[in-house]
PDB file of C-alpha atoms in Angstrom:
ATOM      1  CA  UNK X 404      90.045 101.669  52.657  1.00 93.00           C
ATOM      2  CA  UNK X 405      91.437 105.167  52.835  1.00 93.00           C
ATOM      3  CA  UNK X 406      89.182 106.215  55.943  1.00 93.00           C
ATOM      4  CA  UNK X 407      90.138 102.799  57.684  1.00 93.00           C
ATOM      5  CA  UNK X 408      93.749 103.681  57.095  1.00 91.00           C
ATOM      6  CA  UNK X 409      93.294 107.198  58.609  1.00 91.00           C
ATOM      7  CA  UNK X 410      91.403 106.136  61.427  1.00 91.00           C
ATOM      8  CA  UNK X 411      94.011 103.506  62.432  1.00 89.00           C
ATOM      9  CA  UNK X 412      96.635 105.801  62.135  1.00 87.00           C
ATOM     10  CA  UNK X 413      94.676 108.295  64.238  1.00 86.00           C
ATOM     11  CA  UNK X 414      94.113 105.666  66.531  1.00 84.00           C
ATOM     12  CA  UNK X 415      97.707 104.495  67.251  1.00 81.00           C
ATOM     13  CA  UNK X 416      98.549 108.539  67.558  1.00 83.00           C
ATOM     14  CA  UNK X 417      96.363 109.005  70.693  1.00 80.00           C
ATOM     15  CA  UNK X 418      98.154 106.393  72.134  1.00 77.00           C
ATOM     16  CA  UNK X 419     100.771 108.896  72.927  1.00 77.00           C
ATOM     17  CA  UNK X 420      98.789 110.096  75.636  1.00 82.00           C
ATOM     18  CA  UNK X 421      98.682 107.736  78.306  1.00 80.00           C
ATOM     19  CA  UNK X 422      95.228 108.532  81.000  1.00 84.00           C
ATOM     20  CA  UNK X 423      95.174 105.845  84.060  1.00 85.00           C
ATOM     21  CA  UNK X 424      91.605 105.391  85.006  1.00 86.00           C
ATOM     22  CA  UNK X 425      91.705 106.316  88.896  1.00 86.00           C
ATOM     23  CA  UNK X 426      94.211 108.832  90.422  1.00 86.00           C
ATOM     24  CA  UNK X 427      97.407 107.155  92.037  1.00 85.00           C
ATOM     25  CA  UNK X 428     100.860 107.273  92.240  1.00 86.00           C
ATOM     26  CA  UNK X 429     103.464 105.574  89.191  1.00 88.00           C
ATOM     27  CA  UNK X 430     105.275 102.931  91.177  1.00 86.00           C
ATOM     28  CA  UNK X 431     107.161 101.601  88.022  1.00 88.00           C
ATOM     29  CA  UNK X 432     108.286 102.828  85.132  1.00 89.00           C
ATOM     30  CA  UNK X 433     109.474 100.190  82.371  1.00 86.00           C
ATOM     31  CA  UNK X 434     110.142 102.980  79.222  1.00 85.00           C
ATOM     32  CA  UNK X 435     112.511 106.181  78.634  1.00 86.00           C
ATOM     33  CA  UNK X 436     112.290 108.624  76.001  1.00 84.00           C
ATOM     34  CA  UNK X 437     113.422 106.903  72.733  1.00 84.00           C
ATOM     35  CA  UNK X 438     112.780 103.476  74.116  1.00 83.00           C
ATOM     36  CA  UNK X 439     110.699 101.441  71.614  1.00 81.00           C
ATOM     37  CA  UNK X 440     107.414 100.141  72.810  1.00 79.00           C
ATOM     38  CA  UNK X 441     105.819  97.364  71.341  1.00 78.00           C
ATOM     39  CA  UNK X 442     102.142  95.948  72.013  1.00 74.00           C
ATOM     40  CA  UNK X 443     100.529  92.640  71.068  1.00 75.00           C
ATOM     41  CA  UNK X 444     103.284  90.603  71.666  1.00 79.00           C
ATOM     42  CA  UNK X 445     103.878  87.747  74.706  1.00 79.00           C
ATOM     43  CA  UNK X 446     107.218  89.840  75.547  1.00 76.00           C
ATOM     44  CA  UNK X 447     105.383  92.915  75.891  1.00 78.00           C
ATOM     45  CA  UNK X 448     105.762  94.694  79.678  1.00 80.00           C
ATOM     46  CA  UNK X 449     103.509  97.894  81.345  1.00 83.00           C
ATOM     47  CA  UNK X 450     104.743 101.035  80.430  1.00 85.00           C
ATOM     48  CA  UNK X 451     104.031 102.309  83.764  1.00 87.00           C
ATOM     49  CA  UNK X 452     102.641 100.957  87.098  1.00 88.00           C
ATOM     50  CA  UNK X 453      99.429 103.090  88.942  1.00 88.00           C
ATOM     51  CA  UNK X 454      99.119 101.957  92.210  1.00 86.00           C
ATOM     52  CA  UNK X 455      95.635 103.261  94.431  1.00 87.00           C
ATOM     53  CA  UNK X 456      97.164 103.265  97.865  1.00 88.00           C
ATOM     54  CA  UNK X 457      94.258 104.857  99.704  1.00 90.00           C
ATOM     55  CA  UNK X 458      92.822 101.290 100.464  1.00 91.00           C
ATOM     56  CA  UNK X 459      95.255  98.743 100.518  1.00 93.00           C
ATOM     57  CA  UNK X 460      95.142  94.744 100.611  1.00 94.00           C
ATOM     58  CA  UNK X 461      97.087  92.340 102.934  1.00 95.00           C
ATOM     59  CA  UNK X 462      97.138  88.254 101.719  1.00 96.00           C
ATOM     60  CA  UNK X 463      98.048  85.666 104.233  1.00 95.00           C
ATOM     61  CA  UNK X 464      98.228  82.191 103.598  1.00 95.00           C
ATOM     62  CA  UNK X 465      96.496  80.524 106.300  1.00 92.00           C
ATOM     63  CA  UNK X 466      97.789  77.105 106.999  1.00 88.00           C
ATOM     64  CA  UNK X 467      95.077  74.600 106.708  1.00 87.00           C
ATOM     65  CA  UNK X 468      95.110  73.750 110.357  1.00 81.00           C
ATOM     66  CA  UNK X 469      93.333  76.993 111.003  1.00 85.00           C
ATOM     67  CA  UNK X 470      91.174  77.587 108.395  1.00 87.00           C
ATOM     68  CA  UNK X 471      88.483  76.816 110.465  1.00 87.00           C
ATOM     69  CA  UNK X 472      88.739  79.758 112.393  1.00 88.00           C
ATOM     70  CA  UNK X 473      88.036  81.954 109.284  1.00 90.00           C
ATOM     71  CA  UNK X 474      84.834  83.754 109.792  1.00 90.00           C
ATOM     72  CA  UNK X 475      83.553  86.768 107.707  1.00 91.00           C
ATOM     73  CA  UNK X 476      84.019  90.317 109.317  1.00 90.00           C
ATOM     74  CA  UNK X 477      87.265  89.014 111.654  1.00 93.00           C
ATOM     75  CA  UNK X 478      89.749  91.605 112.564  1.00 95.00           C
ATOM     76  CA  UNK X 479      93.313  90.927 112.251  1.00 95.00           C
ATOM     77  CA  UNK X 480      96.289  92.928 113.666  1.00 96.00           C
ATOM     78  CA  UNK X 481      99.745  93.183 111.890  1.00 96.00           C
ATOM     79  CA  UNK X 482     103.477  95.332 112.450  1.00 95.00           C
ATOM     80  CA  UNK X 483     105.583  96.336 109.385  1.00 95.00           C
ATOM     81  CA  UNK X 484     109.147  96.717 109.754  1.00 94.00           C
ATOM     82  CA  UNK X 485     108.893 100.216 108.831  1.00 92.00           C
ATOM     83  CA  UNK X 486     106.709 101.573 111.919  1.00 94.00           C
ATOM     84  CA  UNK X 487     108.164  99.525 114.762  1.00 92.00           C
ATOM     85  CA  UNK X 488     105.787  99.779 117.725  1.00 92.00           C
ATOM     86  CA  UNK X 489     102.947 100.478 115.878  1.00 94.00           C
ATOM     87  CA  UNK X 490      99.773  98.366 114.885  1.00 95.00           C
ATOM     88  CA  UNK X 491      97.344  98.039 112.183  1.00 96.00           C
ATOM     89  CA  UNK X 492      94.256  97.082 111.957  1.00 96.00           C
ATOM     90  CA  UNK X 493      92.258  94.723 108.966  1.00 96.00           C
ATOM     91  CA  UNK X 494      88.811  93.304 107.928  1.00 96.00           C
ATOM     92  CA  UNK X 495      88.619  90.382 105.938  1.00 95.00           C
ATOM     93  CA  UNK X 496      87.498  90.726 102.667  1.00 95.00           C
ATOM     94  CA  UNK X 497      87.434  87.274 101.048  1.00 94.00           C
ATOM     95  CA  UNK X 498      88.938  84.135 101.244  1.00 93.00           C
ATOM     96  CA  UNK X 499      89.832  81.337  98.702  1.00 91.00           C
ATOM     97  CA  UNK X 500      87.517  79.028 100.030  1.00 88.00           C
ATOM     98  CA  UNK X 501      89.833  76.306  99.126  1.00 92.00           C
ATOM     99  CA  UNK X 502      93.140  74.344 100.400  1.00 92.00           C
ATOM    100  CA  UNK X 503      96.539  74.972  97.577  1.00 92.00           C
ATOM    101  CA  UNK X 504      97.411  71.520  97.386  1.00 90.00           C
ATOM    102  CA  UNK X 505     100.880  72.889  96.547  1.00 91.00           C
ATOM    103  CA  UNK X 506     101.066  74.473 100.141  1.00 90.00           C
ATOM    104  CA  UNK X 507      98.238  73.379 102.406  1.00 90.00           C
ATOM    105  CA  UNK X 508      97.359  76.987 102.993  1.00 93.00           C
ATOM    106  CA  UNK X 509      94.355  78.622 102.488  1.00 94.00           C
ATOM    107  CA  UNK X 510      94.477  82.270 100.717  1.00 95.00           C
ATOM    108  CA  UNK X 511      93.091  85.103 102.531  1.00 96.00           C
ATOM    109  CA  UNK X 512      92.238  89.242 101.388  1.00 96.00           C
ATOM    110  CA  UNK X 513      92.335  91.638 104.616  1.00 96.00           C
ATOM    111  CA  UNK X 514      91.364  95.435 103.538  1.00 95.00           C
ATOM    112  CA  UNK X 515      91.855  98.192 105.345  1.00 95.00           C
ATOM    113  CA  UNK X 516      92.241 102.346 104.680  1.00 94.00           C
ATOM    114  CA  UNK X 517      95.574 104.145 104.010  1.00 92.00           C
ATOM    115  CA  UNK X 518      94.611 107.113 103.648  1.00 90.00           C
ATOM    116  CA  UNK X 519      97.693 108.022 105.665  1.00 90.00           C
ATOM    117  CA  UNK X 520      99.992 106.646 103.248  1.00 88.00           C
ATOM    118  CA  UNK X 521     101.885 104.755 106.053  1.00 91.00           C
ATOM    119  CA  UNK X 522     101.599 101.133 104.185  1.00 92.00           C
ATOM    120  CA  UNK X 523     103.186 100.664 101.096  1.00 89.00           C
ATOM    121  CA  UNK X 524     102.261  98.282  98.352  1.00 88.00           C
ATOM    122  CA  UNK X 525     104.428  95.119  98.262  1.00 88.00           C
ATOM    123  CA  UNK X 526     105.273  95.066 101.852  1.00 91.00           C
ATOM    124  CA  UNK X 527     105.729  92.357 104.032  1.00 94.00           C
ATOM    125  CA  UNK X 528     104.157  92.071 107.156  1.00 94.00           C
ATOM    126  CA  UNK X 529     103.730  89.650 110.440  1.00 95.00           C
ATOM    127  CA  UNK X 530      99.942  89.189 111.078  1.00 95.00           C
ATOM    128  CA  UNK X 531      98.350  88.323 114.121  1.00 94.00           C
ATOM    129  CA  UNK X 532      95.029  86.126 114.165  1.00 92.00           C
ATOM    130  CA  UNK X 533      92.498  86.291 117.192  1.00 89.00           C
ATOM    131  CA  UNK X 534      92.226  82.252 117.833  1.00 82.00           C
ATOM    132  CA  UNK X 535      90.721  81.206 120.423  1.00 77.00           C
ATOM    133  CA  UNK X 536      92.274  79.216 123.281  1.00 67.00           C
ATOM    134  CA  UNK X 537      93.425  75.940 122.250  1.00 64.00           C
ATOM    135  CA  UNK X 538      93.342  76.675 118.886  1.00 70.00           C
ATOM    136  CA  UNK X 539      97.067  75.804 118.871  1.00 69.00           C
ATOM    137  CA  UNK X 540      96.615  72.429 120.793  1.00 78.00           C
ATOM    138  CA  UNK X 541      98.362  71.949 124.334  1.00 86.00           C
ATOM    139  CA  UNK X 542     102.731  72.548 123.890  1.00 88.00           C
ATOM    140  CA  UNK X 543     104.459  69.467 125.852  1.00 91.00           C
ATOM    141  CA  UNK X 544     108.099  69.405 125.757  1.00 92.00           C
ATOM    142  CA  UNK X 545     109.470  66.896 122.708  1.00 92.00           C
ATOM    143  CA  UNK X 546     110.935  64.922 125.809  1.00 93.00           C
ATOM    144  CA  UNK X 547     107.693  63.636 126.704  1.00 93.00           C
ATOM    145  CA  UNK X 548     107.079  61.630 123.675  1.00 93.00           C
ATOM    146  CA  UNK X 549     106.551  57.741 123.693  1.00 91.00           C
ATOM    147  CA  UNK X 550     106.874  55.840 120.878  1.00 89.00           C
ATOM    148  CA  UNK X 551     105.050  52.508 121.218  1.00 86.00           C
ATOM    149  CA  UNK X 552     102.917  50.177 118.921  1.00 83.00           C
ATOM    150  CA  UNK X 553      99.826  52.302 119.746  1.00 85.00           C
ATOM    151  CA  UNK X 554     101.214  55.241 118.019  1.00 87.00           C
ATOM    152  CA  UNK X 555     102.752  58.665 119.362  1.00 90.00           C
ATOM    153  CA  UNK X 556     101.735  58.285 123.099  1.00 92.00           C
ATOM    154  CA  UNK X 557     102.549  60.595 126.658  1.00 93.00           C
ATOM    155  CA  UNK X 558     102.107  59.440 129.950  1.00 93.00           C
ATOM    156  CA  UNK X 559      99.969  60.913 132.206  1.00 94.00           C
ATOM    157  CA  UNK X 560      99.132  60.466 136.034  1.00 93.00           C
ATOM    158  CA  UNK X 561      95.388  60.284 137.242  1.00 92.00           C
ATOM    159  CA  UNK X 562      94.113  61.850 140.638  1.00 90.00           C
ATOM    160  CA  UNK X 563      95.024  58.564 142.050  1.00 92.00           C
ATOM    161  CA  UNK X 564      99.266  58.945 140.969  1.00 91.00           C
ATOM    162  CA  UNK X 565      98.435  56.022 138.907  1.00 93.00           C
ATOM    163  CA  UNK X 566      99.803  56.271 135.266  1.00 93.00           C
ATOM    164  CA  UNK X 567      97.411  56.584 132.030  1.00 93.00           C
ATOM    165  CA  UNK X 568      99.066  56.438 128.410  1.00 93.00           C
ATOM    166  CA  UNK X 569      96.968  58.112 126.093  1.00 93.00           C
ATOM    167  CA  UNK X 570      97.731  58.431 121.888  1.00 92.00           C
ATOM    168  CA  UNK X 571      98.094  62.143 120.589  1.00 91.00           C
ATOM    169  CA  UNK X 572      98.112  63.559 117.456  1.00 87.00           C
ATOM    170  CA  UNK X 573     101.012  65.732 116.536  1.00 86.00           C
ATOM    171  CA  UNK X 574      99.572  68.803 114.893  1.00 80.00           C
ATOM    172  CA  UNK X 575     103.569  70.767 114.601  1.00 80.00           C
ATOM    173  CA  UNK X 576     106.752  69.916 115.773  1.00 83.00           C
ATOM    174  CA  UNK X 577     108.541  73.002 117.133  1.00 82.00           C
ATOM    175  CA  UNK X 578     111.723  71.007 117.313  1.00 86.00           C
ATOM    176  CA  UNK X 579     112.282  71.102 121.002  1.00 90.00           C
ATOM    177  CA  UNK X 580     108.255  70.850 122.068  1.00 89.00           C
ATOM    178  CA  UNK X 581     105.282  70.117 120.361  1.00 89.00           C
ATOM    179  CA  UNK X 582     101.957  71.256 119.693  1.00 86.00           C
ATOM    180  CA  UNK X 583      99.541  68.513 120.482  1.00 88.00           C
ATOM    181  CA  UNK X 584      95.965  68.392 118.541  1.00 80.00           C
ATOM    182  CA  UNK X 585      94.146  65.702 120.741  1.00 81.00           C
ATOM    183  CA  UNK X 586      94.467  63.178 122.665  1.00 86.00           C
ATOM    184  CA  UNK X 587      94.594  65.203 126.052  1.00 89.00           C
ATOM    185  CA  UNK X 588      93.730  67.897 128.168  1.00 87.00           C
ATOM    186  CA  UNK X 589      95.206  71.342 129.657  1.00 85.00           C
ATOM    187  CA  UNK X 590      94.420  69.874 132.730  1.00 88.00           C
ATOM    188  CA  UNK X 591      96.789  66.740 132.293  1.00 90.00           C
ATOM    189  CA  UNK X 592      99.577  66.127 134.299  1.00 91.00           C
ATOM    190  CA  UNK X 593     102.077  65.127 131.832  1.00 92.00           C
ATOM    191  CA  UNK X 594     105.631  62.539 132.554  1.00 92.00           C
ATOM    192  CA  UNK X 595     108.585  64.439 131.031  1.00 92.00           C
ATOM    193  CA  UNK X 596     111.042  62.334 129.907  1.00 91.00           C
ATOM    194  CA  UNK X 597     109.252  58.486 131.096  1.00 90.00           C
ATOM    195  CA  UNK X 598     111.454  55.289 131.469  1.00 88.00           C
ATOM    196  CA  UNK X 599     111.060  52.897 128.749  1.00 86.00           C
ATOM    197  CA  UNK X 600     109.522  50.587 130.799  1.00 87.00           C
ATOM    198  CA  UNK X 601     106.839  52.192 132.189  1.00 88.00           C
ATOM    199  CA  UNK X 602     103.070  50.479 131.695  1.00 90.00           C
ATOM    200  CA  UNK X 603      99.356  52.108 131.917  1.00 90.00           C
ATOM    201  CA  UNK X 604      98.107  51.741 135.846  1.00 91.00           C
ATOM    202  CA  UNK X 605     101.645  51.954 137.597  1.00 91.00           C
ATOM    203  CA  UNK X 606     101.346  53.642 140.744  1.00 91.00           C
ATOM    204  CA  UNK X 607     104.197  56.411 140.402  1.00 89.00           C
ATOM    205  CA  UNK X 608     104.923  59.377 143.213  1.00 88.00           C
ATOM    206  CA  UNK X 609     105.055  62.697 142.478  1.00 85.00           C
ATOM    207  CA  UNK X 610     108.222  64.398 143.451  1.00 80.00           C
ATOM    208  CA  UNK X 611     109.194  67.531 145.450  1.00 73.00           C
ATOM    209  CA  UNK X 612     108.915  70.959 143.308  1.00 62.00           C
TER     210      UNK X 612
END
């Protein structure tokens, strides 16, 4: 019982030498000389915080309308405040797999080196994602909305100047315009601002630019 005693004892007195297991930089410190520390307990903090910043991580929440577009080894581009002007470059390391319910987002990793020690932990950055065209849907001004028994409609004129409703689906509402998931084409000509009382197959004439 004696040795046990010792040994704890011992134990707790190495303790006062603290060894991090990789080399870094302290980022936090939570204690001062005569603070008292205290372990085992739900109200217990780090003494210190080692942060690797050789090989940082960024995490985006993707929203879920583009989570398709997630494919292994994509490159993303992103600015910090910090280095106006400048870009950085990152790989994609994992991904959640899986849509938070609590935000419709899907969670992303993106790795990349730091060796320079520009990037700091705990930044904030914008990133930019490499869709491709249309992944966005087709903008039409907010103007050009119909609401009729159909649904969310926009008129459209054929190659004839004849006019053709057709039902979109509103995939985000920028306030002033929209961003329109389906329902037509780039190559649409699109009414802005259509009369209440206009019906699929009126012949209409295009005005003067």
């Amino acid at each position: 019982a004696a040795r046990a005693s010792l040994y704890s004892v011992s134990s707790q007195e190495n303790f006062r030498r603290l060894i991090a297991p990789f080399d870094g930089v302290v980022t936090s410190r939570n204690v001062d000389n005569g603070s008292l520390v205290t372990i085992g307990t739900p109200t217990s903090t780090p003494l210190f915080t080692v942060s690797d910043q050789t090989k940082l991580r960024v995490y985006v929440r993707v929203p879920q309308n583009y989570a398709s577009y997630i494919t292994p080894g994509m490159e993303v581009t992103f600015s910090v405040p910090q280095h106006p002007g400048r870009v950085f470059h990152a790989r994609l390391v994992a991904s959640a797999g899986a849509v938070a319910s609590s935000t419709g987002t899907v969670l992303v990793q993106f790795g990349l080196d730091n060796t320079d020690n520009a990037l700091q932990p705990g930044a904030y950055a914008e990133v930019k994602f490499p869709l491709p065209a249309g992944a966005n849907g087709i903008r039409v001004p907010a103007t050009a909305l119909m609401f009729r028994d159909e649904g969310m409609q926009v008129a459209t004129v054929d190659a004839t100047n004849h006019v053709k409703l057709k039902t979109v689906n509103i995939a985000r509402d920028m306030g002033a315009s929209v961003d329109v998931g389906g329902g037509i084409s780039p190559k649409d000509r699109i009414i802005d601002n259509p009369a209440d009382a206009l019906r699929d197959g009126d012949e209409v004439k295009i005005a003067n630019q």
